[in-house]
Amino acid sequence: DGGITQSPKYLFRKEGQNVTLSCEQNLNHDAMYWYRQDPGQGLRLIYYSQIVNDFQKGDIAEGYSVSREKKESFPLTVTSAQKNPTAFYLCASRPRDRGEVDQPQHFGDGTRLSIL
Amino acid sequence: AQKVTQAQTEISVVEKEDVTLDCVYETRDTTYYLFWYKQPPSGELVFLIRRNSFDEQNEISGRYSWNFQKSTSSFNFTITASQVVDSAVYFCALSRGGSQGNLIFGKGTKLSVKP
């Protein structure tokens, strides 16, 4: 079945440590997104990528980094510079707009990151 | 500035009641899209509907219906005869201008349906 796989489901980070969240999709989608969700809050955009080897900062990119070396993969690294990383992280993807614009994003199951 | 407001933080109803989730948006764009997503306790967001700014027809899908009113910048979502399985957080979202598919989300409404 086609879909988006995020791993791990739960992740713990020690102070000063970088951690990487995985996001893989087999939907052949061009665009991929990372969101952060805090309790009682909506989703806030961290980074997005429209095409391989290119990505842009979203609203809250500080303390995060990404790469897009393959169409299927868009890993997110939470660096030690992110002082409040505890949150639920969601990855999404969508097809390129061809005629029909603003097609909906499809989401993974999320990764819950906590500080030890 | 673009913004989505879901004023209802939490709603609790008894099974079989009808419930309406409100969504008010702000945008200066003439062309935009509005979305509703459902987030069950498992965490993933499930796409429910997309509506473009030129289509003000209401839509019905089973027990779900959506009322889009451009005059009041609202895109409300009604569940008829609610069921326990409808319990989830529901998000309304707006496409950004010059969109590259980026969305602005409201803070969500947590719906609890009790048996």
Short mmCIF file of C-alpha atoms in Angstrom, two decimals:
data_model
loop_
_atom_site.label_atom_id
_atom_site.label_comp_id
_atom_site.label_asym_id
_atom_site.label_seq_id
_atom_site.Cartn_x
_atom_site.Cartn_y
_atom_site.Cartn_z
CA ASP A 1 0.00 0.00 0.00
CA GLY A 2 1.18 3.52 -0.77
CA GLY A 3 1.77 5.84 2.11
CA ILE A 4 4.09 7.83 4.30
CA THR A 5 6.21 6.12 6.93
CA GLN A 6 7.66 8.02 9.84
CA SER A 7 10.12 6.48 12.24
CA PRO A 8 10.63 6.06 15.05
CA LYS A 9 7.21 6.49 16.62
CA TYR A 10 8.78 7.67 19.90
CA LEU A 11 12.18 9.30 20.31
CA PHE A 12 14.07 10.59 23.31
CA ARG A 13 16.79 13.19 23.14
CA LYS A 14 19.46 14.02 25.65
CA GLU A 15 20.55 17.59 26.20
CA GLY A 16 23.01 18.77 23.55
CA GLN A 17 22.24 15.87 21.23
CA ASN A 18 21.13 15.99 17.61
CA VAL A 19 18.44 13.52 16.56
CA THR A 20 17.09 12.67 13.13
CA LEU A 21 13.47 11.82 12.33
CA SER A 22 12.85 9.72 9.26
CA CYS A 23 10.13 10.29 6.67
CA GLU A 24 9.74 8.02 3.63
CA GLN A 25 6.95 8.05 1.06
CA ASN A 26 6.13 5.69 -1.79
CA LEU A 27 3.37 7.84 -3.28
CA ASN A 28 5.68 9.32 -5.94
CA HIS A 29 4.89 12.77 -4.58
CA ASP A 30 7.18 15.66 -5.45
CA ALA A 31 6.57 17.89 -2.44
CA MET A 32 7.26 17.00 1.18
CA TYR A 33 6.69 18.90 4.42
CA TRP A 34 7.60 18.82 8.10
CA TYR A 35 5.25 20.18 10.77
CA ARG A 36 5.49 20.54 14.50
CA GLN A 37 2.42 20.13 16.71
CA ASP A 38 2.32 21.24 20.34
CA PRO A 39 -0.57 20.40 22.71
CA GLY A 40 -3.65 22.45 21.92
CA GLN A 41 -1.93 24.03 18.94
CA GLY A 42 -2.33 23.69 15.24
CA LEU A 43 0.42 22.50 12.97
CA ARG A 44 3.33 24.83 12.30
CA LEU A 45 5.50 24.44 9.21
CA ILE A 46 9.19 23.75 9.81
CA TYR A 47 10.61 23.02 6.33
CA TYR A 48 9.28 22.01 2.95
CA SER A 49 10.69 20.73 -0.30
CA GLN A 50 9.14 20.93 -3.75
CA ILE A 51 11.82 18.93 -5.54
CA VAL A 52 14.90 16.83 -4.91
CA ASN A 53 17.97 18.77 -3.70
CA ASP A 54 15.91 21.85 -2.89
CA PHE A 55 14.09 22.90 0.27
CA GLN A 56 12.83 26.06 1.95
CA LYS A 57 12.38 27.24 5.52
CA GLY A 58 8.93 27.38 6.95
CA ASP A 59 7.69 29.45 9.87
CA ILE A 60 9.77 27.85 12.64
CA ALA A 61 12.95 26.55 10.98
CA GLU A 62 15.42 27.67 13.66
CA GLY A 63 17.10 24.72 15.35
CA TYR A 64 16.13 22.26 12.60
CA SER A 65 17.76 21.05 9.40
CA VAL A 66 16.63 18.86 6.49
CA SER A 67 17.94 17.21 3.36
CA ARG A 68 16.25 15.98 0.19
CA GLU A 69 18.67 13.70 -1.62
CA LYS A 70 15.98 11.33 -2.85
CA LYS A 71 12.41 11.94 -3.93
CA GLU A 72 11.15 9.39 -1.43
CA SER A 73 12.95 10.67 1.63
CA PHE A 74 12.91 13.89 3.65
CA PRO A 75 14.67 13.44 7.01
CA LEU A 76 14.45 16.11 9.70
CA THR A 77 17.30 16.72 12.16
CA VAL A 78 16.47 18.39 15.44
CA THR A 79 19.70 20.03 16.50
CA SER A 80 20.93 20.99 19.95
CA ALA A 81 20.13 24.59 19.00
CA GLN A 82 16.42 23.78 19.29
CA LYS A 83 15.87 24.56 22.95
CA ASN A 84 12.33 23.27 23.22
CA PRO A 85 12.13 20.22 20.97
CA THR A 86 9.47 18.29 22.87
CA ALA A 87 6.57 18.00 20.42
CA PHE A 88 4.76 15.79 17.96
CA TYR A 89 6.32 15.93 14.48
CA LEU A 90 4.33 15.19 11.36
CA CYS A 91 5.61 14.63 7.85
CA ALA A 92 3.41 15.18 4.80
CA SER A 93 3.63 14.92 1.03
CA ARG A 94 1.59 15.97 -1.96
CA PRO A 95 1.77 15.59 -5.72
CA ARG A 96 2.98 18.38 -7.96
CA ASP A 97 0.24 20.66 -9.22
CA ARG A 98 -0.63 19.59 -12.74
CA GLY A 99 -3.75 21.41 -13.85
CA GLU A 100 -5.45 20.79 -10.54
CA VAL A 101 -3.80 23.01 -7.94
CA ASP A 102 -3.49 22.85 -4.18
CA GLN A 103 -4.02 19.14 -3.95
CA PRO A 104 -4.33 17.90 -0.38
CA GLN A 105 -1.36 16.83 1.66
CA HIS A 106 -1.10 13.27 2.92
CA PHE A 107 0.30 12.73 6.39
CA GLY A 108 2.35 10.12 8.20
CA ASP A 109 1.60 8.79 11.69
CA GLY A 110 4.02 11.16 13.39
CA THR A 111 7.00 10.95 15.74
CA ARG A 112 6.73 12.01 19.35
CA LEU A 113 9.99 13.55 20.58
CA SER A 114 10.75 14.03 24.25
CA ILE A 115 13.70 15.34 26.23
CA LEU A 116 15.41 13.06 28.74
CA ALA B 1 -2.03 38.42 7.06
CA GLN B 2 -3.58 35.03 6.63
CA LYS B 3 -5.19 33.34 9.56
CA VAL B 4 -7.51 30.50 10.48
CA THR B 5 -9.57 30.64 13.66
CA GLN B 6 -11.31 27.70 15.24
CA ALA B 7 -12.91 29.31 18.26
CA GLN B 8 -14.21 26.06 19.76
CA THR B 9 -11.35 24.41 21.63
CA GLU B 10 -13.35 21.40 22.81
CA ILE B 11 -16.86 20.13 22.19
CA SER B 12 -18.56 17.24 23.92
CA VAL B 13 -21.77 15.67 22.62
CA VAL B 14 -23.75 12.52 23.17
CA GLU B 15 -23.95 9.97 20.40
CA LYS B 16 -26.55 10.73 17.71
CA GLU B 17 -26.47 14.46 18.34
CA ASP B 18 -25.61 16.76 15.46
CA VAL B 19 -22.55 18.95 15.93
CA THR B 20 -21.10 21.88 13.97
CA LEU B 21 -17.43 22.81 14.03
CA ASP B 22 -16.73 26.44 13.16
CA CYS B 23 -13.92 27.77 11.01
CA VAL B 24 -13.31 31.42 10.17
CA TYR B 25 -10.47 32.49 7.93
CA GLU B 26 -8.72 35.67 6.85
CA THR B 27 -6.98 36.16 3.54
CA ARG B 28 -6.47 38.85 0.92
CA ASP B 29 -6.07 36.33 -1.86
CA THR B 30 -8.87 36.06 -4.38
CA THR B 31 -8.00 32.44 -5.13
CA TYR B 32 -7.45 30.08 -2.25
CA TYR B 33 -8.33 26.65 -0.97
CA LEU B 34 -9.80 25.54 2.34
CA PHE B 35 -9.35 22.11 3.87
CA TRP B 36 -10.63 20.04 6.76
CA TYR B 37 -8.54 17.30 8.35
CA LYS B 38 -9.36 14.80 11.10
CA GLN B 39 -6.74 13.71 13.65
CA PRO B 40 -7.84 10.59 15.55
CA PRO B 41 -6.02 9.57 18.75
CA SER B 42 -3.53 7.58 16.67
CA GLY B 43 -2.06 10.88 15.46
CA GLU B 44 -2.10 10.92 11.68
CA LEU B 45 -4.10 13.60 9.88
CA VAL B 46 -6.80 12.33 7.57
CA PHE B 47 -7.91 14.54 4.70
CA LEU B 48 -11.68 15.16 4.63
CA ILE B 49 -12.41 17.87 2.09
CA ARG B 50 -10.92 20.60 -0.10
CA ARG B 51 -12.90 23.56 -1.34
CA ASN B 52 -11.76 26.35 -3.66
CA SER B 53 -12.77 29.96 -3.22
CA PHE B 54 -14.89 30.01 -6.36
CA ASP B 55 -17.08 27.10 -5.35
CA GLU B 56 -19.57 28.08 -2.67
CA GLN B 57 -21.75 25.06 -3.08
CA ASN B 58 -22.33 23.15 0.11
CA GLU B 59 -21.14 19.58 0.10
CA ILE B 60 -22.51 16.49 1.75
CA SER B 61 -20.70 13.21 2.17
CA GLY B 62 -22.63 10.71 4.21
CA ARG B 63 -23.04 12.14 7.71
CA TYR B 64 -20.61 14.96 6.97
CA SER B 65 -21.54 18.29 5.42
CA TRP B 66 -19.69 21.52 4.83
CA ASN B 67 -21.05 25.05 4.57
CA PHE B 68 -18.80 27.56 2.80
CA GLN B 69 -19.85 31.21 3.05
CA LYS B 70 -17.48 33.65 1.45
CA SER B 71 -19.47 36.64 2.74
CA THR B 72 -18.64 35.70 6.33
CA SER B 73 -15.28 34.00 5.55
CA SER B 74 -16.48 30.81 7.13
CA PHE B 75 -16.17 27.14 6.25
CA ASN B 76 -18.13 25.21 8.85
CA PHE B 77 -18.29 21.46 9.23
CA THR B 78 -21.35 19.57 10.48
CA ILE B 79 -21.51 15.96 11.59
CA THR B 80 -25.03 14.58 11.63
CA ALA B 81 -25.98 11.80 14.05
CA SER B 82 -22.51 11.74 15.61
CA GLN B 83 -20.85 8.46 16.54
CA VAL B 84 -18.15 7.56 19.04
CA VAL B 85 -15.75 6.98 16.14
CA ASP B 86 -16.07 10.65 15.25
CA SER B 87 -14.12 11.54 18.40
CA ALA B 88 -10.98 13.29 17.20
CA VAL B 89 -9.34 16.66 16.75
CA TYR B 90 -10.52 18.43 13.62
CA PHE B 91 -8.39 21.01 11.84
CA CYS B 92 -9.40 23.63 9.33
CA ALA B 93 -6.62 24.88 7.01
CA LEU B 94 -6.12 27.60 4.39
CA SER B 95 -3.71 27.56 1.47
CA ARG B 96 -1.18 30.36 1.51
CA GLY B 97 -0.92 32.92 -1.24
CA GLY B 98 1.46 32.05 -4.08
CA SER B 99 0.97 28.63 -2.72
CA GLN B 100 3.55 25.94 -2.96
CA GLY B 101 1.08 23.74 -1.24
CA ASN B 102 1.76 25.34 2.12
CA LEU B 103 -1.12 25.44 4.54
CA ILE B 104 -2.04 27.57 7.51
CA PHE B 105 -3.79 25.52 10.15
CA GLY B 106 -6.24 26.54 12.83
CA LYS B 107 -5.58 25.31 16.36
CA GLY B 108 -8.13 22.55 16.03
CA THR B 109 -11.34 21.55 17.77
CA LYS B 110 -11.34 18.46 19.95
CA LEU B 111 -14.62 16.60 19.56
CA SER B 112 -15.63 14.01 22.13
CA VAL B 113 -18.67 11.87 21.36
CA LYS B 114 -19.93 9.96 24.37
CA PRO B 115 -22.05 6.82 24.10
#
